[in-house]
Phi, psi and omega in degrees: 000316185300314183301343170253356122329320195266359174284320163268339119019259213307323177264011167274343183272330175270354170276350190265315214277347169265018154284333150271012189253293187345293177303272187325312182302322178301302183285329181295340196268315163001278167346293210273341168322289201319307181301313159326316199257318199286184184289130158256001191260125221280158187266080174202167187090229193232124185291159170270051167336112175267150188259137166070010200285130193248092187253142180225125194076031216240153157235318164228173179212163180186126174284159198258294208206143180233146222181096175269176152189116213256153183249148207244149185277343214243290192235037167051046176291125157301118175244130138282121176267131171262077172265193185191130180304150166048023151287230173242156203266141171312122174242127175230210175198117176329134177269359195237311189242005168084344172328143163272121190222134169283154165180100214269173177215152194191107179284151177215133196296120170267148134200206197313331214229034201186153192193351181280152201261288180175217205214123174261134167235122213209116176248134162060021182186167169243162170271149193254294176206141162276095199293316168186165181233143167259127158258168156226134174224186179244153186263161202267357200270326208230007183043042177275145186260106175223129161290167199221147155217138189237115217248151189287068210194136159335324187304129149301130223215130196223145143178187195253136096048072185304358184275269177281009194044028156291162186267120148204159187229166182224141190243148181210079188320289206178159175254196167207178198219116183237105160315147173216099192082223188254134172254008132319111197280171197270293239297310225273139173267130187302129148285145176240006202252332191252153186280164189267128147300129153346088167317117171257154177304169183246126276236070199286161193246177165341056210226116189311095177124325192264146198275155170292152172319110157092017218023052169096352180280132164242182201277004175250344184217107189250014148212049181286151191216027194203160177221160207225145181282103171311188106257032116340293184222340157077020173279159171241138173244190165284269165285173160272337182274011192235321183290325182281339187298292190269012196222163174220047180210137182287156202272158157242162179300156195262113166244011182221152195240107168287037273299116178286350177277332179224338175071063207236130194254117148204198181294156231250335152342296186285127177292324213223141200281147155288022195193306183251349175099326182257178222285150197259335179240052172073208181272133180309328190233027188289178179219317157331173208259189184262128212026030165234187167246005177256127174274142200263356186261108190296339180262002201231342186286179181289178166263007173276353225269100163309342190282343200292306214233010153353141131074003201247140167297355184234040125317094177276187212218118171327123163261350210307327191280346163281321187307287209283310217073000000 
């Protein structure tokens, strides 16, 4: 009997110690989960939203490098930023007021249950609109590290997998801009040299639901009601004459279009907004030109209208010199 006591001993003593190694394995795979998935990236400045963003065979993502274009805080001049994530913060300097303006960038891992973009450390200026991203993401089959680059737009960006060829693509509609805290970065040193400014209101950018500065009217189409995407510069104006303004390259024709009611990016085609319905090219049975005021039918103008009898046989013509002679 003591031996068969000291037998269930033993074996209750070798069932507690693989119950503990069970449990270190258990905390330990726990551990590295945790550690895999969390944030090192501290939540503070101004967050990055991705709007609608659509991945298919993706398991994860993370931008590389971003080409912003930021609003100077003292006279709303547009400046491009070129960054590169977890780097040193951009500095660049307003061509209109000489401000010195910063602008950081601090990546955060997208997947399906993530939607964050990353983080703007942002001095003397907001971010405006994103112009396009480079990534790296892993196919979700075979977990390969492949780059991605993607433009702020509805196009769907497809290709296959240098590993397993599965195909995948990702879509990316539009961000937003969220304060978070103080958005004044710690690294960058404050001027004390320049006087204190006025607070100006704030400015809204490029936001997928939300209307454009003015629906899209600028001081050449005041009753424009759209901005046109370049593939130039891959940049958005008003005009073309606002790209030349603001540019230090001549325009290529424009084939996507931004909606001034909702700001929803599409071809340049469409007569009617694909999202909110409304008409992107004025009025239809209109007899004006499109953000102008001059009528275009030579028999409907007025006869004060100098344009009416332009170039025309039924001009009339000073007889005074047959009369008088």
């Amino acid at each position: 009997n003591d031996e068969e006591n000291d037998e269930d001993e033993n074996g209750e003593d070798d069932q507690d110690e693989e119950d503990d190694e069970a449990d270190k394995a258990h905390n330990k795979i726990g551990g590295s989960a945790k550690l895999l998935y969390s944030s090192t990236t501290a939540h503070k400045g101004t967050q990055i939203l991705c709007e609608n963003l659509s991945i298919v065979n993706i398991g994860i993502l993370y931008a590389t490098k971003i080409k912003t274009v930021a609003l100077c805080s003292r006279c709303k001049s547009q400046i491009e930023f070129d960054s590169t994530a977890d780097a040193a913060p951009k500095i660049e300097q307003c061509i209109k007021c000489h401000t010195t303006l910063s602008l950081g960038f601090r990546k955060e891992t997208l997947h399906e249950t993530s939607k964050i973009l990353g983080f703007f450390d942002i001095q003397d200026c907001k971010p405006f609109y994103v112009v396009s991203c480079e990534f790296n993401c892993t196919c979700l089959e075979c977990s390969t590290t492949q780059s991605l680059s993607l433009t702020i737009d509805s196009t769907t960006r497809t290709f296959n997998c240098m590993q397993c060829h599965t195909k995948i693509s990702a879509t990316l509609m539009g961000v937003s801009f969220y304060k978070i805290g103080n958005d004044q970065s710690s690294n960058i040193p404050k001027q004390v040299d320049q006087p204190k400014r006025k607070k100006v209101p704030k400015e809204p950018g490029i936001v997928l639901g939300q209307p454009l500065p003015d629906k899209g009217a600028c001081s050449h189409y005041k009753k424009s009601n759209k901005w046109f995407r370049f593939p130039c510069c891959s940049r958005a104006f008003p005009c073309d004459e606002c790209h030349d303004e603001k540019s230090d390259h001549e325009c290529e024709w424009a084939k996507r279009i931004i909606c001034g009611f909702c700001c929803k990016e599409q071809n340049a085609t469409n007569k009617k907004c694909t999202l909110c319905t409304q008409s992107l090219i004025g009025e239809t049975n209109s007899r004006f030109w499109e953000g102008g005021s001059g009528c275009r039918n030579k028999r409907s103008m007025n006869r004060n209208d100098a344009h009416k009898y332009k170039n025309s046989e039924l001009k009339t013509v000073c007889q005074k010199s047959k009369r008088v002679g």
